[in-house]
PDB file of C-alpha atoms in Angstrom:
ATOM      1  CA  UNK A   1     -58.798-118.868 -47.087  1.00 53.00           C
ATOM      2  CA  UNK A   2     -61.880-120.535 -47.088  1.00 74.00           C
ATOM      3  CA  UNK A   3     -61.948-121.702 -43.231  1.00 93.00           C
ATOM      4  CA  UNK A   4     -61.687-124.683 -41.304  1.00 96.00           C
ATOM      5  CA  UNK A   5     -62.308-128.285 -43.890  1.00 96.00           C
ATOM      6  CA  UNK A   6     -62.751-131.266 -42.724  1.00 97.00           C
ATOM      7  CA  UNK A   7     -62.786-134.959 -44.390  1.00 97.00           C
ATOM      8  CA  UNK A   8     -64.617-137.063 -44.341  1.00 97.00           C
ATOM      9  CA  UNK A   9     -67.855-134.706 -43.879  1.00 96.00           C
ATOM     10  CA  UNK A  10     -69.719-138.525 -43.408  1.00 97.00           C
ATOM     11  CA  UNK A  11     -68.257-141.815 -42.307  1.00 98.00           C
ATOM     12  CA  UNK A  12     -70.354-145.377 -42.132  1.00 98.00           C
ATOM     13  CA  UNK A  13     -68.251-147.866 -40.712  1.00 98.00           C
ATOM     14  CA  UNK A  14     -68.820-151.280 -39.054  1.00 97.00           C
ATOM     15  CA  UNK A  15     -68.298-152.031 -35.283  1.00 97.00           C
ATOM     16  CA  UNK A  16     -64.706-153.056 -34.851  1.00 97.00           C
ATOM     17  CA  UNK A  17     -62.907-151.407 -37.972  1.00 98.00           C
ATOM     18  CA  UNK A  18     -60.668-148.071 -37.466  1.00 98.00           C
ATOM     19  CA  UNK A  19     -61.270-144.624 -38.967  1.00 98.00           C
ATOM     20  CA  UNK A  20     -59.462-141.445 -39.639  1.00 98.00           C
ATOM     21  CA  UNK A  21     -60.607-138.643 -39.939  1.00 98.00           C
ATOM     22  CA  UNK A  22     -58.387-135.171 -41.345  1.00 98.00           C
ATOM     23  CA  UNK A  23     -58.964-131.548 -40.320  1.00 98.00           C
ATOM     24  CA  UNK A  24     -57.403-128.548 -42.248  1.00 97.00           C
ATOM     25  CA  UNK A  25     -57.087-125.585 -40.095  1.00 96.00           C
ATOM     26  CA  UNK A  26     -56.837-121.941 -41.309  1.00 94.00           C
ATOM     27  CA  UNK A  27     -53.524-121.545 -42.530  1.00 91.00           C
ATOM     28  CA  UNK A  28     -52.221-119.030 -40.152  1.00 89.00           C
ATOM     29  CA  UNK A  29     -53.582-120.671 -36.900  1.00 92.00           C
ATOM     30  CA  UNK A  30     -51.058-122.120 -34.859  1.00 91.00           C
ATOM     31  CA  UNK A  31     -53.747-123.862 -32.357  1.00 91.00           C
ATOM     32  CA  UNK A  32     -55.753-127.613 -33.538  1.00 93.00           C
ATOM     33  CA  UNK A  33     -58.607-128.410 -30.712  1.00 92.00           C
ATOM     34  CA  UNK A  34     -60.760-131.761 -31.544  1.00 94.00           C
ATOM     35  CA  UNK A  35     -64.011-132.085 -29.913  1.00 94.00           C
ATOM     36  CA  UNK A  36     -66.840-134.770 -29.934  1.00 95.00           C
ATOM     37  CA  UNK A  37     -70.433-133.916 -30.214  1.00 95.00           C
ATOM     38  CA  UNK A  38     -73.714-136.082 -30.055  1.00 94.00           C
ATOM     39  CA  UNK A  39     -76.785-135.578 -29.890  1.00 90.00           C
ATOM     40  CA  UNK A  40     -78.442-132.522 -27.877  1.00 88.00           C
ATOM     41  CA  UNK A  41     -75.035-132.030 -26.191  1.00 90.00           C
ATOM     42  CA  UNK A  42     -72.193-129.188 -26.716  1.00 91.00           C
ATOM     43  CA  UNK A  43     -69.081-129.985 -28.022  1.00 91.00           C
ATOM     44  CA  UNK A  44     -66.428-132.428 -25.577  1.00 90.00           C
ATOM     45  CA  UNK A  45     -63.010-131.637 -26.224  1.00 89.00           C
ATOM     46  CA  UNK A  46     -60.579-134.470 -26.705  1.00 91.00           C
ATOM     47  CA  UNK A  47     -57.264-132.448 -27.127  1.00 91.00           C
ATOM     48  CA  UNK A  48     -55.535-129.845 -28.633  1.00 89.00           C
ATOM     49  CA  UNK A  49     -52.022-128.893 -30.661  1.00 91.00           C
ATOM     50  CA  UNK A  50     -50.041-125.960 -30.687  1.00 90.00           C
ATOM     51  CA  UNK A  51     -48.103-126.487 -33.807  1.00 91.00           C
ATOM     52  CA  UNK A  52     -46.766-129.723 -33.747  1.00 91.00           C
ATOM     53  CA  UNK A  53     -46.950-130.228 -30.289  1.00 90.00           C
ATOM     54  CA  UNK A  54     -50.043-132.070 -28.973  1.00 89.00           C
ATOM     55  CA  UNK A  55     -50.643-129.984 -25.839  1.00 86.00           C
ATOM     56  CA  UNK A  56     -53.626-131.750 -23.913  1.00 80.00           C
ATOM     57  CA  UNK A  57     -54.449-135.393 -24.910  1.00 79.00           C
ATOM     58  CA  UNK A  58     -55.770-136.477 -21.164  1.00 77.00           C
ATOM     59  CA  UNK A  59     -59.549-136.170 -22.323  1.00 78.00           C
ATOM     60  CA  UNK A  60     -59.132-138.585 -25.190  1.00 81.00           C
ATOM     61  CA  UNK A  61     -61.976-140.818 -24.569  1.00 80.00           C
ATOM     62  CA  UNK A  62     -59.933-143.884 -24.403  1.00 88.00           C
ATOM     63  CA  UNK A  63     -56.817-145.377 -25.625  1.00 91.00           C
ATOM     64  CA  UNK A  64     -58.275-146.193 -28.943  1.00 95.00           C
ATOM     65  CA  UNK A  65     -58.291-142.709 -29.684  1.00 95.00           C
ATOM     66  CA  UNK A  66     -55.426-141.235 -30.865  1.00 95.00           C
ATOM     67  CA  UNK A  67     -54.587-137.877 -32.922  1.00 95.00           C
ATOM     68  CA  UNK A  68     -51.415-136.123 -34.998  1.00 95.00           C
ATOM     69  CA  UNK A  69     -50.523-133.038 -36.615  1.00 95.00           C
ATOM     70  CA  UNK A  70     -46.842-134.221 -37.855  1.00 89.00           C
ATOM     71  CA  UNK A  71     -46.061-130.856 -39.490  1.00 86.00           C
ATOM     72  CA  UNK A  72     -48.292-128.180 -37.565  1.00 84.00           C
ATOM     73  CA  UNK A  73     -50.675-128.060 -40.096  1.00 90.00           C
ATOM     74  CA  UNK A  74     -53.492-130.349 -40.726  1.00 96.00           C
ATOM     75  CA  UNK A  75     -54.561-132.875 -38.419  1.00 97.00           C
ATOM     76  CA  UNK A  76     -55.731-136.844 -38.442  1.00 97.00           C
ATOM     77  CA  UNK A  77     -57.693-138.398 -35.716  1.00 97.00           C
ATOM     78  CA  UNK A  78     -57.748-141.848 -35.414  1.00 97.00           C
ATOM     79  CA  UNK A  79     -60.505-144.548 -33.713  1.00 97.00           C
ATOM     80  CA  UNK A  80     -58.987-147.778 -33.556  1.00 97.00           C
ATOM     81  CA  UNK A  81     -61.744-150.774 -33.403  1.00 97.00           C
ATOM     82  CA  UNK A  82     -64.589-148.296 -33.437  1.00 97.00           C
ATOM     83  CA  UNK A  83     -67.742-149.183 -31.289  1.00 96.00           C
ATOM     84  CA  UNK A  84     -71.299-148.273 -31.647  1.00 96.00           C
ATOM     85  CA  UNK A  85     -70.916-145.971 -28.459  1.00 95.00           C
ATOM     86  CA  UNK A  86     -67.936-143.767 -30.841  1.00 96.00           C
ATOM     87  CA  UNK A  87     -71.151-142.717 -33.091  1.00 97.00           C
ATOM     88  CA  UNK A  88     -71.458-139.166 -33.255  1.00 97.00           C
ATOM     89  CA  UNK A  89     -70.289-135.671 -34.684  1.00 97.00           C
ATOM     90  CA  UNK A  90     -66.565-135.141 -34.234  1.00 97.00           C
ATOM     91  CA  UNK A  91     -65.687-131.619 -34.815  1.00 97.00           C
ATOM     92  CA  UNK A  92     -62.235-129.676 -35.605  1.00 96.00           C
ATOM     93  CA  UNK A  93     -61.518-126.172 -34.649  1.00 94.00           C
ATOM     94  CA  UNK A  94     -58.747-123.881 -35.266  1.00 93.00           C
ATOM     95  CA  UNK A  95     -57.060-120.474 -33.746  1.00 91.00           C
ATOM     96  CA  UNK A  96     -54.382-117.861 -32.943  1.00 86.00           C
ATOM     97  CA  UNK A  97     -52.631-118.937 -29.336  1.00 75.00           C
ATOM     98  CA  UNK A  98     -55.766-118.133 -27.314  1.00 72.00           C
ATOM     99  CA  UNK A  99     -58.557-120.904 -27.323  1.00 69.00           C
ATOM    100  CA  UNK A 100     -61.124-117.929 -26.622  1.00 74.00           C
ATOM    101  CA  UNK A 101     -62.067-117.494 -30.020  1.00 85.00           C
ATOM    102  CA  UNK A 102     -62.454-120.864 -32.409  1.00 90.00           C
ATOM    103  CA  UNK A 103     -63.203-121.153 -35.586  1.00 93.00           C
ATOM    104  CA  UNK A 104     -65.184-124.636 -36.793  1.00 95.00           C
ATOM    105  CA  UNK A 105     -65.149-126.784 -39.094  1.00 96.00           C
ATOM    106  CA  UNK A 106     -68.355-128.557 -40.604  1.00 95.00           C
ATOM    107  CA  UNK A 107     -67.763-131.995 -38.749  1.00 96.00           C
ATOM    108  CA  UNK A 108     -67.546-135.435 -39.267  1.00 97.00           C
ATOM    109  CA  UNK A 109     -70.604-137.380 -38.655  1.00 97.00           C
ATOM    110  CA  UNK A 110     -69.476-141.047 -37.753  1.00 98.00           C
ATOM    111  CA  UNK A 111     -71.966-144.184 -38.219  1.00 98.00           C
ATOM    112  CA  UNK A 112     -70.830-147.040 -36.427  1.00 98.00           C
ATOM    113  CA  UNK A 113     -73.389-150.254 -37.226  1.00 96.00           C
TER     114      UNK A 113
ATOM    115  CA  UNK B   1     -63.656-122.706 -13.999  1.00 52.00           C
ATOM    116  CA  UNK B   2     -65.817-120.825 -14.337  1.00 58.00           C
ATOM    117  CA  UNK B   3     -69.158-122.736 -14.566  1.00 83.00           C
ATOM    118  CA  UNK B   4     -71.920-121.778 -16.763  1.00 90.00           C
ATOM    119  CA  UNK B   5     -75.462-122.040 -16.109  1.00 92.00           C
ATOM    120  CA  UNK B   6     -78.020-121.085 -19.247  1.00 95.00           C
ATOM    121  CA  UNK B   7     -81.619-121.629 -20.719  1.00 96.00           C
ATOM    122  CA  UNK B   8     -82.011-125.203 -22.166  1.00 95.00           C
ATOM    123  CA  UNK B   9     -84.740-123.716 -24.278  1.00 96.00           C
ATOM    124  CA  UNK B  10     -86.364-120.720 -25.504  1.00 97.00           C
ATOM    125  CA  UNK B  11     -89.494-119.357 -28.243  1.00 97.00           C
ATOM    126  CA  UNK B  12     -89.375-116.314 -30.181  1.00 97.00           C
ATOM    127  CA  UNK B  13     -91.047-114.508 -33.093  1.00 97.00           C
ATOM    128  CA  UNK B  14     -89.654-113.408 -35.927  1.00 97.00           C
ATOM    129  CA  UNK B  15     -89.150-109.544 -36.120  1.00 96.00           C
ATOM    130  CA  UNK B  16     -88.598-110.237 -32.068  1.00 97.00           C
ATOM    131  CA  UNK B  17     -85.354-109.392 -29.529  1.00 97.00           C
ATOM    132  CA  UNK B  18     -84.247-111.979 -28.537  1.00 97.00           C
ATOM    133  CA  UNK B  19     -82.120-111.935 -25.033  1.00 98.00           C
ATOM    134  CA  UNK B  20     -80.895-114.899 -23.917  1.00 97.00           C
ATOM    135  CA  UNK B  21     -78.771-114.504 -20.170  1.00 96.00           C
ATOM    136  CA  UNK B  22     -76.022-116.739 -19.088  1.00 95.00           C
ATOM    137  CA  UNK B  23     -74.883-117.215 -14.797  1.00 94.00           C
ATOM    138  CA  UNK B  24     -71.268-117.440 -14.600  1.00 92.00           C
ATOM    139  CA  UNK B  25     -70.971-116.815 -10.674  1.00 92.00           C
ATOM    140  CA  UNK B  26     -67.443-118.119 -10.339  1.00 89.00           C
ATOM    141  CA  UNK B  27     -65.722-116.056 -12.902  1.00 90.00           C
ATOM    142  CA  UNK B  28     -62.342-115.236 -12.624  1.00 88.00           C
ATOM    143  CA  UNK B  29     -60.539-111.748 -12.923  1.00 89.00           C
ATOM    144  CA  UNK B  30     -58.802-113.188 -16.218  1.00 86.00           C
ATOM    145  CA  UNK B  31     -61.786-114.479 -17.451  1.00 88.00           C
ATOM    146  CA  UNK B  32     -63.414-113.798 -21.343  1.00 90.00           C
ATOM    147  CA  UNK B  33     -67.164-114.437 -22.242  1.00 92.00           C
ATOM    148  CA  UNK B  34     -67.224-115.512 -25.472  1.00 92.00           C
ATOM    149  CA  UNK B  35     -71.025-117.069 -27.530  1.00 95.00           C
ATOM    150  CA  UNK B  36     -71.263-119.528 -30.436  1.00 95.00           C
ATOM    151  CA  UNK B  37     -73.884-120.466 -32.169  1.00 97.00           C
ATOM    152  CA  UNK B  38     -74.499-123.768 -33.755  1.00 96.00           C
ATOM    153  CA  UNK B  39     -76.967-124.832 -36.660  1.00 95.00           C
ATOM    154  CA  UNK B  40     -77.735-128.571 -36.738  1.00 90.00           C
ATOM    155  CA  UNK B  41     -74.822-130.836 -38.154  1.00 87.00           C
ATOM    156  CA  UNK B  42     -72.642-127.686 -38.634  1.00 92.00           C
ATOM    157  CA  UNK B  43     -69.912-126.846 -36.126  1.00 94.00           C
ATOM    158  CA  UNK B  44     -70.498-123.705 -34.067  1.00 94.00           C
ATOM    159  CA  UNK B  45     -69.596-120.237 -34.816  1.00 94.00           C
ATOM    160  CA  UNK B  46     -68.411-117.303 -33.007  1.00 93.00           C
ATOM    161  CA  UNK B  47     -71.112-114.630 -32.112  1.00 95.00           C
ATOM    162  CA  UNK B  48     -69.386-112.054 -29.998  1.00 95.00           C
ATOM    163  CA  UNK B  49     -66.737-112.190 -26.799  1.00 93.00           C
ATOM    164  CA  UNK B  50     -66.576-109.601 -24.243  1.00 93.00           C
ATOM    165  CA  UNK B  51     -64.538-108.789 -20.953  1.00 93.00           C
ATOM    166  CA  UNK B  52     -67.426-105.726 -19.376  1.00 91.00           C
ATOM    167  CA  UNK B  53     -70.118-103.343 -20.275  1.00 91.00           C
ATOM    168  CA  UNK B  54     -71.373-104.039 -23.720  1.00 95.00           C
ATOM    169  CA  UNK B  55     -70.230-105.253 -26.776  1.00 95.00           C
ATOM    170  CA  UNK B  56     -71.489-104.692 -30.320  1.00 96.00           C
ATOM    171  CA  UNK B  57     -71.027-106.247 -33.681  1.00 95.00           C
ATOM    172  CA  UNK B  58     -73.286-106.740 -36.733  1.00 93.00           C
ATOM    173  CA  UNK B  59     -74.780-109.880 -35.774  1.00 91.00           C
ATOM    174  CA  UNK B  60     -75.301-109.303 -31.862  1.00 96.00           C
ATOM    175  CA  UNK B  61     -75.309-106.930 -28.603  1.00 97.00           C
ATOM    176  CA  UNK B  62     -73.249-108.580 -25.640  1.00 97.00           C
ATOM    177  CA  UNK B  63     -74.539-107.155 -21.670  1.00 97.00           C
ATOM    178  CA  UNK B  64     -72.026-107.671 -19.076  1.00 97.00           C
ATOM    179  CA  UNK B  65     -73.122-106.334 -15.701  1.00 96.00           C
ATOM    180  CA  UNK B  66     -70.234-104.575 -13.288  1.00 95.00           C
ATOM    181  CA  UNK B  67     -69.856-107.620 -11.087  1.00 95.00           C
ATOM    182  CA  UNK B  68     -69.284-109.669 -14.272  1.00 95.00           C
ATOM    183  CA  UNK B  69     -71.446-112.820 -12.690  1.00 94.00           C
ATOM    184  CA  UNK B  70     -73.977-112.900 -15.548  1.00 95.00           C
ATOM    185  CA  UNK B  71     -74.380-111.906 -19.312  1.00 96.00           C
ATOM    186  CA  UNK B  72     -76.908-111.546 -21.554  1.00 97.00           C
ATOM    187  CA  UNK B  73     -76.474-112.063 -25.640  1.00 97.00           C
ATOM    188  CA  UNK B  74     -79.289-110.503 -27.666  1.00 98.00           C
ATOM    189  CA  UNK B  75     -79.729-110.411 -30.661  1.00 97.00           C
ATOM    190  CA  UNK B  76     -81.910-108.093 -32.230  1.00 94.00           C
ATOM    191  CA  UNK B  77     -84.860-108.866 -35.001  1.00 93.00           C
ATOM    192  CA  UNK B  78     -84.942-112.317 -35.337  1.00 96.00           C
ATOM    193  CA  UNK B  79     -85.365-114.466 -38.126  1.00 96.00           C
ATOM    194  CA  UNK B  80     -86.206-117.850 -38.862  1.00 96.00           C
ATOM    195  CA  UNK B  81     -82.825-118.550 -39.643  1.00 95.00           C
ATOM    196  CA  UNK B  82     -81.708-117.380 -36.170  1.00 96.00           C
ATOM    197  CA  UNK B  83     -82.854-120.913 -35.018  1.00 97.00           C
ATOM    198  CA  UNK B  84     -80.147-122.860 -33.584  1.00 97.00           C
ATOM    199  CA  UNK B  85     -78.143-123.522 -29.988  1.00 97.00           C
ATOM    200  CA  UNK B  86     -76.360-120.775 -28.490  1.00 97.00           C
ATOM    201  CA  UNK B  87     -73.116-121.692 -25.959  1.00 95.00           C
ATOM    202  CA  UNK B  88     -72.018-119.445 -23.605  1.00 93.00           C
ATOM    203  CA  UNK B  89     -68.370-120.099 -22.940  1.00 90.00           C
ATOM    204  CA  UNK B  90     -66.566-118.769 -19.966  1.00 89.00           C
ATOM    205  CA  UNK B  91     -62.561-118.468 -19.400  1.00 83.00           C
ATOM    206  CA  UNK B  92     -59.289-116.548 -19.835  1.00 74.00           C
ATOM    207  CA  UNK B  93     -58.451-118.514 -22.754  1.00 68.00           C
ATOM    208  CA  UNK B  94     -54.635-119.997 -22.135  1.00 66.00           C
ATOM    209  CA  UNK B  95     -56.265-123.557 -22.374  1.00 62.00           C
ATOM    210  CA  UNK B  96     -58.496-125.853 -23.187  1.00 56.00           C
ATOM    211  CA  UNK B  97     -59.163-126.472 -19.195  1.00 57.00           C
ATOM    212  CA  UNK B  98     -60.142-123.732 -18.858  1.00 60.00           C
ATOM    213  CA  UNK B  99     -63.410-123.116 -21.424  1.00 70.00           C
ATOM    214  CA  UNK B 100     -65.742-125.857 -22.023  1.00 79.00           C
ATOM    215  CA  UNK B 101     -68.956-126.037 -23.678  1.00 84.00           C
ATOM    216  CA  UNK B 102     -72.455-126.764 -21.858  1.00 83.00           C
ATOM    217  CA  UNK B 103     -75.692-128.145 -23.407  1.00 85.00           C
ATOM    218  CA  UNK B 104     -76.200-124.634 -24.578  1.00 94.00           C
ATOM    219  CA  UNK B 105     -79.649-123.016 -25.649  1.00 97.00           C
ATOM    220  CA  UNK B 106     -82.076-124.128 -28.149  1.00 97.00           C
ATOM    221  CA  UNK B 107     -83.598-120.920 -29.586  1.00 97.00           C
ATOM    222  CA  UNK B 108     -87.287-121.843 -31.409  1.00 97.00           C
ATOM    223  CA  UNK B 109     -88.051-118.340 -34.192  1.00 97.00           C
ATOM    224  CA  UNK B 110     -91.157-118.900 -35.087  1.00 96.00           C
ATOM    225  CA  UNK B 111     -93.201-116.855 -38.030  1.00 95.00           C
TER     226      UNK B 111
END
């Protein structure tokens, strides 16, 4: 297994459209975290799945936001009329039941004009 | 939760240790310290976790004092291609409440 893969690695998209993004996990790991990253800042978590099941969703940044993982394995996040604000890295992140240990993916960096 | 207070920044020279110490005052019985490091626009990457005492792997030596309120990662030799952020993460693990990244540290290796 090659790790955690991520696609689109870059988005440019216009104020007002939507995007999705898809994160493949390790195969084995059961856990799905999606974070948000800009600029000179750590990661921000957004929420999480165990399996199927999204487990956390409350720190979605708003309502626009919105993610799935219909089968337990890979993942789509979703920004619904994207604003200029929404620009940034958005990172995926995979493990085995306990968030203590993560494993990354390479990000998607997200252009909103 | 267990807050975390680090270095924004730091210097080094290659060949250097590096030590870089982390204040976790509040931590909790149940509580992990885990490190990541980040290059720019790459996601981070587990260094090294540890509960007390030390820790060793290939890549880094993790310090954890008996009263378990501080740690210190260092990593020995640098390179240039040690430059990047370093998080210090603190929490028992069971969710994502729990363990949250800060601003982190910008390590500088110079030659």
């Amino acid at each position: 297994d090659t790790g955690v893969s991520q696609d689109p690695r870059h988005k440019i998209t216009k104020r007002g459209q939507n995007v999705t993004f898809r994160c493949d996990p390790i195969s084995e790991h059961n856990r799905l975290y999606w974070y948000r990253q800009t600029l000179g800042q750590g990661p921000e978590f957004l929420t999480y799945f165990q399996n199927e099941a999204q487990l956390e969703k409350s720190r979605l940044l708003s309502d626009r936001f919105s993610a799935e993982r219909p089968k337990g394995s890979f993942s789509t996040l979703e920004i619904q009329r994207t604003e200029q604000g929404d620009s940034a890295m958005y990172l995926c992140a995979s493990s085995i039941n306990t968030v203590r240990t993560q494993y990354f993916g390479p990000g998607t960096r997200l252009l909103v004009l | 939760l267990a807050k975390t207070t680090q270095p924004v920044s730091m210097d080094s020279y290659e060949g250097q240790e590096v030590n870089i110490t982390c204040s976790h005052n509040n931590i909790a019985t149940n509580d992990y310290i885990t490190w990541y490091q980040q290059f720019p626009s790459q996601g981070p990457r587990f260094i090294i976790q540890g509960y007390k005492t030390k820790v060793t792997n290939e890549v880094a030596s993790l310090f954890i004092p008996a009263d378990r309120k501080s740690s210190t990662l260092s990593l020995p030799r640098v390179s240039l291609s040690d430059t990047a952020v370093y998080y210090c993460l603190v929490g028992a693990g069971y969710n994502n409440n729990d363990m949250r990244f800060g601003a982190g540290t910008r390590l500088t290796v110079k030659p």
